[in-house]
PDB file of C-alpha atoms in Angstrom:
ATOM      1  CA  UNK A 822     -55.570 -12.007  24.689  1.00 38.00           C
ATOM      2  CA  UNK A 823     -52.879 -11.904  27.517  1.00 42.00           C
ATOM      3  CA  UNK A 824     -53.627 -14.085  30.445  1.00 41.00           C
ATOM      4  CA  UNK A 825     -54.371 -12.053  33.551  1.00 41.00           C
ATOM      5  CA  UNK A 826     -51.364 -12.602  35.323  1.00 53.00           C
ATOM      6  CA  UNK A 827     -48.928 -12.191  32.433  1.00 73.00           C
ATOM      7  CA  UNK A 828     -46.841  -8.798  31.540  1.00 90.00           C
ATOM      8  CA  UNK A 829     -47.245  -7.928  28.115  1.00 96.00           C
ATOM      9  CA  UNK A 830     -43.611  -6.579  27.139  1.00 98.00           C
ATOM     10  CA  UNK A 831     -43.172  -4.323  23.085  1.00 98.00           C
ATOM     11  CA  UNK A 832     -39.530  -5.347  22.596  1.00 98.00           C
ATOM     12  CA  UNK A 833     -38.344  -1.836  20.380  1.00 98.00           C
ATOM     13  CA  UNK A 834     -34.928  -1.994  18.939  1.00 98.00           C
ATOM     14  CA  UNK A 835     -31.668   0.798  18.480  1.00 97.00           C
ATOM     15  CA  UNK A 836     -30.401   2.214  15.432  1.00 98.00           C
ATOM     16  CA  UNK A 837     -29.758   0.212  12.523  1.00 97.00           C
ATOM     17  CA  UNK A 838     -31.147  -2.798  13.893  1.00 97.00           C
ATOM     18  CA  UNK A 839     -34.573  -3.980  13.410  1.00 97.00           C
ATOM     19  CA  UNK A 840     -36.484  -6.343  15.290  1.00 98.00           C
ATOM     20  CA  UNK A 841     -34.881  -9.852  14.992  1.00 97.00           C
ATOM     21  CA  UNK A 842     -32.159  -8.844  17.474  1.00 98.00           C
ATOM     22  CA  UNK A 843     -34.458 -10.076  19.905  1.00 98.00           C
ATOM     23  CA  UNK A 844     -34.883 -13.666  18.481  1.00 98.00           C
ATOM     24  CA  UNK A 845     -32.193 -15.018  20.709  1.00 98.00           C
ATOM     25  CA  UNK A 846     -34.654 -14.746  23.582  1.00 98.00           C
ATOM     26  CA  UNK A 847     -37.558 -16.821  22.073  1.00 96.00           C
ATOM     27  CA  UNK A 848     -37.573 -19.873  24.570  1.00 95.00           C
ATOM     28  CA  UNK A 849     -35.878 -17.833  27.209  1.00 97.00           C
ATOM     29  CA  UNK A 850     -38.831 -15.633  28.687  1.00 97.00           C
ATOM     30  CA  UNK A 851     -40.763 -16.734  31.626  1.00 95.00           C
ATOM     31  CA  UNK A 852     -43.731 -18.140  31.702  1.00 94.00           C
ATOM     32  CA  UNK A 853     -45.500 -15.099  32.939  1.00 91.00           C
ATOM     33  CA  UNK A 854     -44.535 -13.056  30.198  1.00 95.00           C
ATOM     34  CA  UNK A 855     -45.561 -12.248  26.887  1.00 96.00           C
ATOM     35  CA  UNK A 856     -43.092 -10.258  24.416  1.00 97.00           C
ATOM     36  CA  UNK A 857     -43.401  -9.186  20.955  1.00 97.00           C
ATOM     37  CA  UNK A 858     -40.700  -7.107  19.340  1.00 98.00           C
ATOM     38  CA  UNK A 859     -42.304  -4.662  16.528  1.00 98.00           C
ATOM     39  CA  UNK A 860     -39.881  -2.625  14.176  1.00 98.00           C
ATOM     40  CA  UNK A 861     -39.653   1.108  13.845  1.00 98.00           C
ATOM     41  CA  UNK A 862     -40.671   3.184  10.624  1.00 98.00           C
ATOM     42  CA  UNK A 863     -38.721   1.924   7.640  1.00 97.00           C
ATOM     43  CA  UNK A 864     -37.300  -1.116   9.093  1.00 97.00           C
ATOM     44  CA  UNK A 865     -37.843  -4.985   7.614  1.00 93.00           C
ATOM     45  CA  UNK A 866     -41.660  -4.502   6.284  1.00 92.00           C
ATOM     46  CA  UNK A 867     -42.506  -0.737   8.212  1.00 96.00           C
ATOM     47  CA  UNK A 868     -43.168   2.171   5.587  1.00 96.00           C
ATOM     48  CA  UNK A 869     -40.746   4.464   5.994  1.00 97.00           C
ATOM     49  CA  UNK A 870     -41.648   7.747   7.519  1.00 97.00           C
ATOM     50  CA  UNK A 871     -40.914  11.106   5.271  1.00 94.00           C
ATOM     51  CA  UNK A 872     -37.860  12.736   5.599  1.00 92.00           C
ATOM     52  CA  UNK A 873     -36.732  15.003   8.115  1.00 90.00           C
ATOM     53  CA  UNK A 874     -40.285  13.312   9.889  1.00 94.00           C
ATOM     54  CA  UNK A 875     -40.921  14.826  13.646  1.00 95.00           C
ATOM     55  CA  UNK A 876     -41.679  12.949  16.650  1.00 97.00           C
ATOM     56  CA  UNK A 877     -45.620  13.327  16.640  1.00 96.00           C
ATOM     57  CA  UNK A 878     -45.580  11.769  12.811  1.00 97.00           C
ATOM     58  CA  UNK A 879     -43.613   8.524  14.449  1.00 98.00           C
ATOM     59  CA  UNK A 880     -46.186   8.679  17.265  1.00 98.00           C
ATOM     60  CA  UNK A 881     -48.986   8.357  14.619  1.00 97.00           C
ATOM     61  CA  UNK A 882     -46.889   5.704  12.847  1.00 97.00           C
ATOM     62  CA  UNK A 883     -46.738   3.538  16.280  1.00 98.00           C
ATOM     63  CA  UNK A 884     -49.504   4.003  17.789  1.00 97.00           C
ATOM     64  CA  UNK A 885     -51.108   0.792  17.099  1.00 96.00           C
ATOM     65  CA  UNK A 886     -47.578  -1.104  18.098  1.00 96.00           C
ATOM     66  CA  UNK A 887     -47.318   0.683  21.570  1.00 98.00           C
ATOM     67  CA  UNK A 888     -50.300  -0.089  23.614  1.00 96.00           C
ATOM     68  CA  UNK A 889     -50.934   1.531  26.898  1.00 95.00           C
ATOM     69  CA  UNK A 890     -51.747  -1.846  28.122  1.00 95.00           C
ATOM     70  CA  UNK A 891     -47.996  -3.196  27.866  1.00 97.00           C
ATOM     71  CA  UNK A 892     -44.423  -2.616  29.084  1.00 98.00           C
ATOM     72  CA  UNK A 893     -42.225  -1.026  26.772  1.00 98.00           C
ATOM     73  CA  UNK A 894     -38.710  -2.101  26.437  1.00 98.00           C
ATOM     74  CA  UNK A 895     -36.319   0.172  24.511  1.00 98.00           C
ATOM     75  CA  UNK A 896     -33.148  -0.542  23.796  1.00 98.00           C
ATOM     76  CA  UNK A 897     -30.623   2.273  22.935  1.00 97.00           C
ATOM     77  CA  UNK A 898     -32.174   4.542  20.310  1.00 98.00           C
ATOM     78  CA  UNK A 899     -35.620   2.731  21.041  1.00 98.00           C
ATOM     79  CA  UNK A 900     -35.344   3.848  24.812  1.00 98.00           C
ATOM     80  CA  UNK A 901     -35.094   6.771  23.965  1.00 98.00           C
ATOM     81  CA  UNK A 902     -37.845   7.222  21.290  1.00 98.00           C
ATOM     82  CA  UNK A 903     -40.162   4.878  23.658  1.00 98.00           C
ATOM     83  CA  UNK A 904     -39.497   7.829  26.302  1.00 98.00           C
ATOM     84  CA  UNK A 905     -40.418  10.316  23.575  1.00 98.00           C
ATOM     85  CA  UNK A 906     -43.346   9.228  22.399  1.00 98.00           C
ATOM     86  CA  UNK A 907     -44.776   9.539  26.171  1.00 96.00           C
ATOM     87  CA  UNK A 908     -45.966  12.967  25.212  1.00 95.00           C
ATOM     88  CA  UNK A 909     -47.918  11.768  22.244  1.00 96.00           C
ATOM     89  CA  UNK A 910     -49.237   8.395  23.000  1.00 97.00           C
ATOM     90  CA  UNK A 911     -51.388   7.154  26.240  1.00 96.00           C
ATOM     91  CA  UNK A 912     -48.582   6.212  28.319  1.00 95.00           C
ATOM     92  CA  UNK A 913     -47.846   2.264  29.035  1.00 97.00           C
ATOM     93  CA  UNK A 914     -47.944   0.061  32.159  1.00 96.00           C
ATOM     94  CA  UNK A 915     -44.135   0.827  32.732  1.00 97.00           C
ATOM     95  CA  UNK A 916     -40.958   2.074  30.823  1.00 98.00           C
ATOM     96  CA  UNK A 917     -37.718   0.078  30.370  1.00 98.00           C
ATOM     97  CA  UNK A 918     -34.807   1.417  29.426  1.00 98.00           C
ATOM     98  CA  UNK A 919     -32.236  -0.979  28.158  1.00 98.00           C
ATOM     99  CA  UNK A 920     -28.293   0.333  27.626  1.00 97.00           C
ATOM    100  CA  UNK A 921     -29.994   3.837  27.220  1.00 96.00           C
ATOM    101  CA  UNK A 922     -30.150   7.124  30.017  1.00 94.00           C
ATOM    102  CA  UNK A 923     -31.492  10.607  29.089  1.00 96.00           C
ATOM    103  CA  UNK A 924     -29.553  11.227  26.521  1.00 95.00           C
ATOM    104  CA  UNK A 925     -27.741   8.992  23.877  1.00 94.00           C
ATOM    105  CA  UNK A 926     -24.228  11.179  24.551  1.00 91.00           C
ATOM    106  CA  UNK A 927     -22.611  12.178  27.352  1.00 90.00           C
ATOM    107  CA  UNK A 928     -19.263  12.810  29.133  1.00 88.00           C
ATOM    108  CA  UNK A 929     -18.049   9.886  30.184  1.00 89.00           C
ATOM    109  CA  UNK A 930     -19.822   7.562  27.638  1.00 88.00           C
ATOM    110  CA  UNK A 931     -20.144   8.587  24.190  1.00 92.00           C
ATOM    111  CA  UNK A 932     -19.118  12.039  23.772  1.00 93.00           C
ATOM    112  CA  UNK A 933     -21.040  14.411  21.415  1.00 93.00           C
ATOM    113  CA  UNK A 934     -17.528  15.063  19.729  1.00 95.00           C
ATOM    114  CA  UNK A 935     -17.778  11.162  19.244  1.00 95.00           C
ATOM    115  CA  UNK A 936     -20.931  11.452  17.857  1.00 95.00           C
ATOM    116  CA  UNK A 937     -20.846  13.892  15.357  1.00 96.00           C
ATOM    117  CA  UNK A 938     -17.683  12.123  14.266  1.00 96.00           C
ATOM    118  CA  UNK A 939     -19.897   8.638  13.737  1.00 96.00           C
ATOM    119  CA  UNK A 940     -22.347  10.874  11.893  1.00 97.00           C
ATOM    120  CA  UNK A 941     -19.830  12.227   9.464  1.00 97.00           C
ATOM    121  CA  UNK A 942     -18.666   9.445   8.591  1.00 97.00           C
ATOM    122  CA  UNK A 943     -22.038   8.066   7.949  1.00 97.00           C
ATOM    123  CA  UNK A 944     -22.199  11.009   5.492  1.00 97.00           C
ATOM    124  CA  UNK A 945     -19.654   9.492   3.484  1.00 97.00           C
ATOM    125  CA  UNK A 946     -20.167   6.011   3.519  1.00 97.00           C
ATOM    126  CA  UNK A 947     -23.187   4.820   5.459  1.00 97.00           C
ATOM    127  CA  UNK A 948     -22.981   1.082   4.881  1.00 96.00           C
ATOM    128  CA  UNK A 949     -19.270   1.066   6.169  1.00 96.00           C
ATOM    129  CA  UNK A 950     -20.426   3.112   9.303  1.00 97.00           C
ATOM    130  CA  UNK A 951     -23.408   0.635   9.856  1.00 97.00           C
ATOM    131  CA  UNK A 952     -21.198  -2.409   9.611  1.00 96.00           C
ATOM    132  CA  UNK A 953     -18.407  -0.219  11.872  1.00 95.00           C
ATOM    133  CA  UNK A 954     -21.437   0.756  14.780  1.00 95.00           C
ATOM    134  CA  UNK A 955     -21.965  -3.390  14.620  1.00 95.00           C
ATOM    135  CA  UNK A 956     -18.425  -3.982  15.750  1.00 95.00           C
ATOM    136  CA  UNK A 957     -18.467  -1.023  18.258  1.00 94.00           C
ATOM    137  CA  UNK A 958     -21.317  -1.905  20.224  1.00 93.00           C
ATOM    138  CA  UNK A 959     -20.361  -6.011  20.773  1.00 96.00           C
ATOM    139  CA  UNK A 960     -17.058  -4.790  22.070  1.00 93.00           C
ATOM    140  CA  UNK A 961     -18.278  -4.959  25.880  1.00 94.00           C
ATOM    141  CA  UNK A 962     -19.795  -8.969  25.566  1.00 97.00           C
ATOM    142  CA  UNK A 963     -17.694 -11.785  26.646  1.00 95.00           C
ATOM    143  CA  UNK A 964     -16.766 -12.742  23.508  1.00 97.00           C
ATOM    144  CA  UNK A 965     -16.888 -10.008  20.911  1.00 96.00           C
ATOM    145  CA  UNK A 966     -15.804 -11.674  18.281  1.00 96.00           C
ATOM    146  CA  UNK A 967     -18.502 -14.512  18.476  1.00 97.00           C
ATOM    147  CA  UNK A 968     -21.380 -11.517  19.763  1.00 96.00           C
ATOM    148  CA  UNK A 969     -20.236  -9.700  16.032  1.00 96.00           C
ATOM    149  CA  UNK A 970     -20.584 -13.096  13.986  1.00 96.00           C
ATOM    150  CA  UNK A 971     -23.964 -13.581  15.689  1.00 96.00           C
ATOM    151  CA  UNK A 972     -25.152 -10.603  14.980  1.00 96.00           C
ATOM    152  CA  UNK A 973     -24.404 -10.133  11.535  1.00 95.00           C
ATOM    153  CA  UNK A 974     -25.782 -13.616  10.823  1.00 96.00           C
ATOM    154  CA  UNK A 975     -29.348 -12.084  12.465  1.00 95.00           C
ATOM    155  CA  UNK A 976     -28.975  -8.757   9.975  1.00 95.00           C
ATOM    156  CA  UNK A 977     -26.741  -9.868   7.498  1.00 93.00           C
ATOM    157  CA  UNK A 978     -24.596  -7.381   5.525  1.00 92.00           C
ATOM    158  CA  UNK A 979     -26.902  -4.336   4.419  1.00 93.00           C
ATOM    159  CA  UNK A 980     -28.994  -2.683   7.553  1.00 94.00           C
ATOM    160  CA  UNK A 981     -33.041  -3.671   6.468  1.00 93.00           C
ATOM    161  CA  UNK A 982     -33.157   0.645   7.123  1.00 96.00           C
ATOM    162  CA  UNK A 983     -32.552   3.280   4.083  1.00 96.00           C
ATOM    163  CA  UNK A 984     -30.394   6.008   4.182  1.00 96.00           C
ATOM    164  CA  UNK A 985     -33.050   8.507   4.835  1.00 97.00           C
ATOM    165  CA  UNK A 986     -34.163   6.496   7.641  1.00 97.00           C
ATOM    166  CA  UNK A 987     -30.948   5.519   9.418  1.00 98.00           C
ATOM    167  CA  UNK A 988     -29.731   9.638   8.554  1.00 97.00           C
ATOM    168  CA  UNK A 989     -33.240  10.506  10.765  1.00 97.00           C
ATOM    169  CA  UNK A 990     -32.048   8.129  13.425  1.00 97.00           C
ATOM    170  CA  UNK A 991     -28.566   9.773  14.062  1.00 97.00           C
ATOM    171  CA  UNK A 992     -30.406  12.901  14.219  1.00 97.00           C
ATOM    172  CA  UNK A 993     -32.743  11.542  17.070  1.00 97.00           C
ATOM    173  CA  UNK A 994     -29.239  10.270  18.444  1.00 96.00           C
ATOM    174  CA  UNK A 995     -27.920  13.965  18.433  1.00 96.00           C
ATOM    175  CA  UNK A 996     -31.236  15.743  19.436  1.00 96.00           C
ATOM    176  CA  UNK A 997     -33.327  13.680  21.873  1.00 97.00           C
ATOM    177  CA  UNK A 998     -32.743  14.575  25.595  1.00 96.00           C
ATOM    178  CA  UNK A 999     -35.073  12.927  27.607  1.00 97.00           C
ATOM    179  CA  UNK A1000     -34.320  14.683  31.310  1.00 95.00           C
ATOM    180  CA  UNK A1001     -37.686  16.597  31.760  1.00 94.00           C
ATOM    181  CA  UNK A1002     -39.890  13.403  30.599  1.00 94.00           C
ATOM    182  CA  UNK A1003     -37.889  10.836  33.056  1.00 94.00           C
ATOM    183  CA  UNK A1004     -37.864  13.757  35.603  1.00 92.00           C
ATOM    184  CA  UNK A1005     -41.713  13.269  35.940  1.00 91.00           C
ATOM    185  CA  UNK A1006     -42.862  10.499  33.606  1.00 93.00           C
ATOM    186  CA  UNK A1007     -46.584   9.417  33.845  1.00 94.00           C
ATOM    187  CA  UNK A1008     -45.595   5.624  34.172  1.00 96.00           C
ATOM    188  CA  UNK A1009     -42.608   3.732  36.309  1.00 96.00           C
ATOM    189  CA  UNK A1010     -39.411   3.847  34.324  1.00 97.00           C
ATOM    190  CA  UNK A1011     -36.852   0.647  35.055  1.00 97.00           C
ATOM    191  CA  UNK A1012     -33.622   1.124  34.083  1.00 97.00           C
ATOM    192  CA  UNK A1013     -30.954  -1.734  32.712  1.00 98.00           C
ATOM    193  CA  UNK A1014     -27.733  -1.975  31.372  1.00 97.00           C
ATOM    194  CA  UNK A1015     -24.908  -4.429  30.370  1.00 96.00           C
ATOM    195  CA  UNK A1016     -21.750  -4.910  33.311  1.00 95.00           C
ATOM    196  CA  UNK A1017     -19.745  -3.484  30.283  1.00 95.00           C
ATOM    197  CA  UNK A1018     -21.540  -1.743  27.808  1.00 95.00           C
ATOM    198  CA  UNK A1019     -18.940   0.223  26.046  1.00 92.00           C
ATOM    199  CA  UNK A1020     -21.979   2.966  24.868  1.00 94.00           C
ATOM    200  CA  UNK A1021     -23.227   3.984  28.360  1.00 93.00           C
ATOM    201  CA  UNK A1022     -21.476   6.165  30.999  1.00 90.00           C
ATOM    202  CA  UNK A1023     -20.816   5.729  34.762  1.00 90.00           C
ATOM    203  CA  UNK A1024     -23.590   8.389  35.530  1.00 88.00           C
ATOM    204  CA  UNK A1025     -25.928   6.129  33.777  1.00 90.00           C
ATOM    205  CA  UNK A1026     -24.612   2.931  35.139  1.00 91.00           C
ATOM    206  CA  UNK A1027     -25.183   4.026  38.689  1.00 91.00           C
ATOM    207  CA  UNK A1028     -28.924   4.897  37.804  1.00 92.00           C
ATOM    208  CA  UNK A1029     -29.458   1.303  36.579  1.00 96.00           C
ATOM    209  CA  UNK A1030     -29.855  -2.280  37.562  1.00 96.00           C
ATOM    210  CA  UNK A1031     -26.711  -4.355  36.126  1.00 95.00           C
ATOM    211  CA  UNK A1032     -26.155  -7.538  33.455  1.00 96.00           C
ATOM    212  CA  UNK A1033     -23.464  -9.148  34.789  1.00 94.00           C
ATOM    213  CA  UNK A1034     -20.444 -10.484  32.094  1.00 94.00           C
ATOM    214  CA  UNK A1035     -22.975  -8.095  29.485  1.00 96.00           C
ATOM    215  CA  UNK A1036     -22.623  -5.322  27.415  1.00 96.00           C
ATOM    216  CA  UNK A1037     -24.630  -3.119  24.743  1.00 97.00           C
ATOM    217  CA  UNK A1038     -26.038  -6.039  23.188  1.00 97.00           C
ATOM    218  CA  UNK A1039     -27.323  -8.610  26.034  1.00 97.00           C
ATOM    219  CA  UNK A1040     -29.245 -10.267  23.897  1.00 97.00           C
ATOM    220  CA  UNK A1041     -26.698 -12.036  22.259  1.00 97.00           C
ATOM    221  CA  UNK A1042     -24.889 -13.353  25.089  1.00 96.00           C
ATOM    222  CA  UNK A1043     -26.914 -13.216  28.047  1.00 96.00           C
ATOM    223  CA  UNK A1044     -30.259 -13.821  26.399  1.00 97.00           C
ATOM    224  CA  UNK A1045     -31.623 -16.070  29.830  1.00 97.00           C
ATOM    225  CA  UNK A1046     -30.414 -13.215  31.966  1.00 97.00           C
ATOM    226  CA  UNK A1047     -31.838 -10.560  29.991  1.00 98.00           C
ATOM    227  CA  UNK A1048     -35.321 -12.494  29.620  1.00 98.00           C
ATOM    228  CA  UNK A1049     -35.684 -13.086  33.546  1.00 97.00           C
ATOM    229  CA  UNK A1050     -34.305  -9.648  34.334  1.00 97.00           C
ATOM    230  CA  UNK A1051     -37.014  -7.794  32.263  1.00 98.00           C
ATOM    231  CA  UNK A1052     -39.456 -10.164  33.580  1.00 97.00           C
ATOM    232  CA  UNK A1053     -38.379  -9.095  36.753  1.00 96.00           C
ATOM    233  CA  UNK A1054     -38.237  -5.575  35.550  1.00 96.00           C
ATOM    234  CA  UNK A1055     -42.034  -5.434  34.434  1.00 95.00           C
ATOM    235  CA  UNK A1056     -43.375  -6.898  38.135  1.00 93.00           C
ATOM    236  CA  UNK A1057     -41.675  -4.545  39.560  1.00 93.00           C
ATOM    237  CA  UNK A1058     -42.856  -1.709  37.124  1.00 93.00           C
ATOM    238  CA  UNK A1059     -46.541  -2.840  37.304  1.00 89.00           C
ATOM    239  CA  UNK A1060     -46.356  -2.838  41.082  1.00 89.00           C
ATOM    240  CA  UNK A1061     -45.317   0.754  41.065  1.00 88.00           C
ATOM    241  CA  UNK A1062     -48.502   1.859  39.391  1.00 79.00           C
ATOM    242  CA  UNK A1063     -50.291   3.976  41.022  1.00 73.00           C
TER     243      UNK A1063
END
């Protein structure tokens, strides 16, 4: 059982990545805190959801992964699901939203013309798109090239996800707009997101508190200043409660 004092943080990964992206911040998190990443539907060991699956089948799926009793902490696709999933599970202690808004697109981030380009391609040859979407998203880190050989040595060089699976991400990617939940969400929402995160628009940015010298993939090479600023993130969050 937690200790009394501790937050409890559900570290939920982004598309195409499962849940040892968040190995470089073992050692790194407070004392106070207690974090355990979990993967999404048909990622490493998760059964795969059916195809074309709908939001209240992937709340059944998670349900015993996303406690109302901890902080969820969604990075990129995961924020946004995490926000989701607020209308089918009991809500948690706090929302955090990691390189992640409303929406996955917008107009001065990724553009929905961008988007449906990235899906097309993934049409024609998925594992080329995966391994391109690695490359794109480590672009805004200090050193890119080193953030792109770390995390391919974490995933390797086939995503852990099937087709069907990644294919029913991109259309969360595409469909999911979050504005009415976060308008009036049942829990404290904390927003963060890399200095330079090459995914995320200005109108996001100004929403959020920043990484310094980070972009969409913190983790890799800020993982001390990611761990203390969630920490911080969750106090804050659980002192919001009403």
């Amino acid at each position: 059982m937690p200790r009394p004092s501790s937050q409890r943080l559900v570290l939920l990964s982004g598309w195409g990545i499962d849940q040892r992206i968040w190995q470089p911040l073992e050692g790194c998190w407070p004392a106070s805190v207690e974090a355990h990443a979990v993967d999404w539907p048909g990622y490493g060991d998760a059964p795969a959801l059916p195809d074309n699956a709908k939001l209240d089948q992937l709340a059944s799926s998670m349900a015993r992964q996303l406690p109302g009793d901890a902080i969820w902490v969604g990075w990129s696709l995961g924020g946004l699901l995490a926000t989701a999933l607020i209308d089918h599970l009991p809500p948690p202690r706090g929302l955090i939203l990691l390189g992640v808004g409303e929406r996955f697109y917008s107009d001065d981030g990724v553009t929905s013309s961008e988007l449906a380009s990235f899906r097309h391609a993934f049409s024609r040859d998925p594992h080329a798109t995966w391994r391109h979407f690695l490359r794109w998203q480590t672009q805004g880190e200090p050193n890119a090239r080193q953030a792109h050989r770390q995390l391919r040595a974490l995933l390797g060089d086939t995503p852990s996800a099937n087709r069907s699976t990644l294919a029913q991400g991109l259309d969360w990617l595409a469909t999911i707009d979050n504005s009415r939940r976060l308008h009036n969400t049942p829990c404290p929402v904390k927003r963060l997101v890399g200095e330079h995160d090459p995914l995320v628009g200005t109108s996001i940015r100004n929403k959020a508190a920043t990484l310094a010298k980070a972009g969409h993939c913190p983790m890799l090479s800020q993982p001390v200043q990611l761990a203390d600023a969630l920490a911080a993130q969750a106090i804050l969050a659980v002192e919001e409660q009403p």
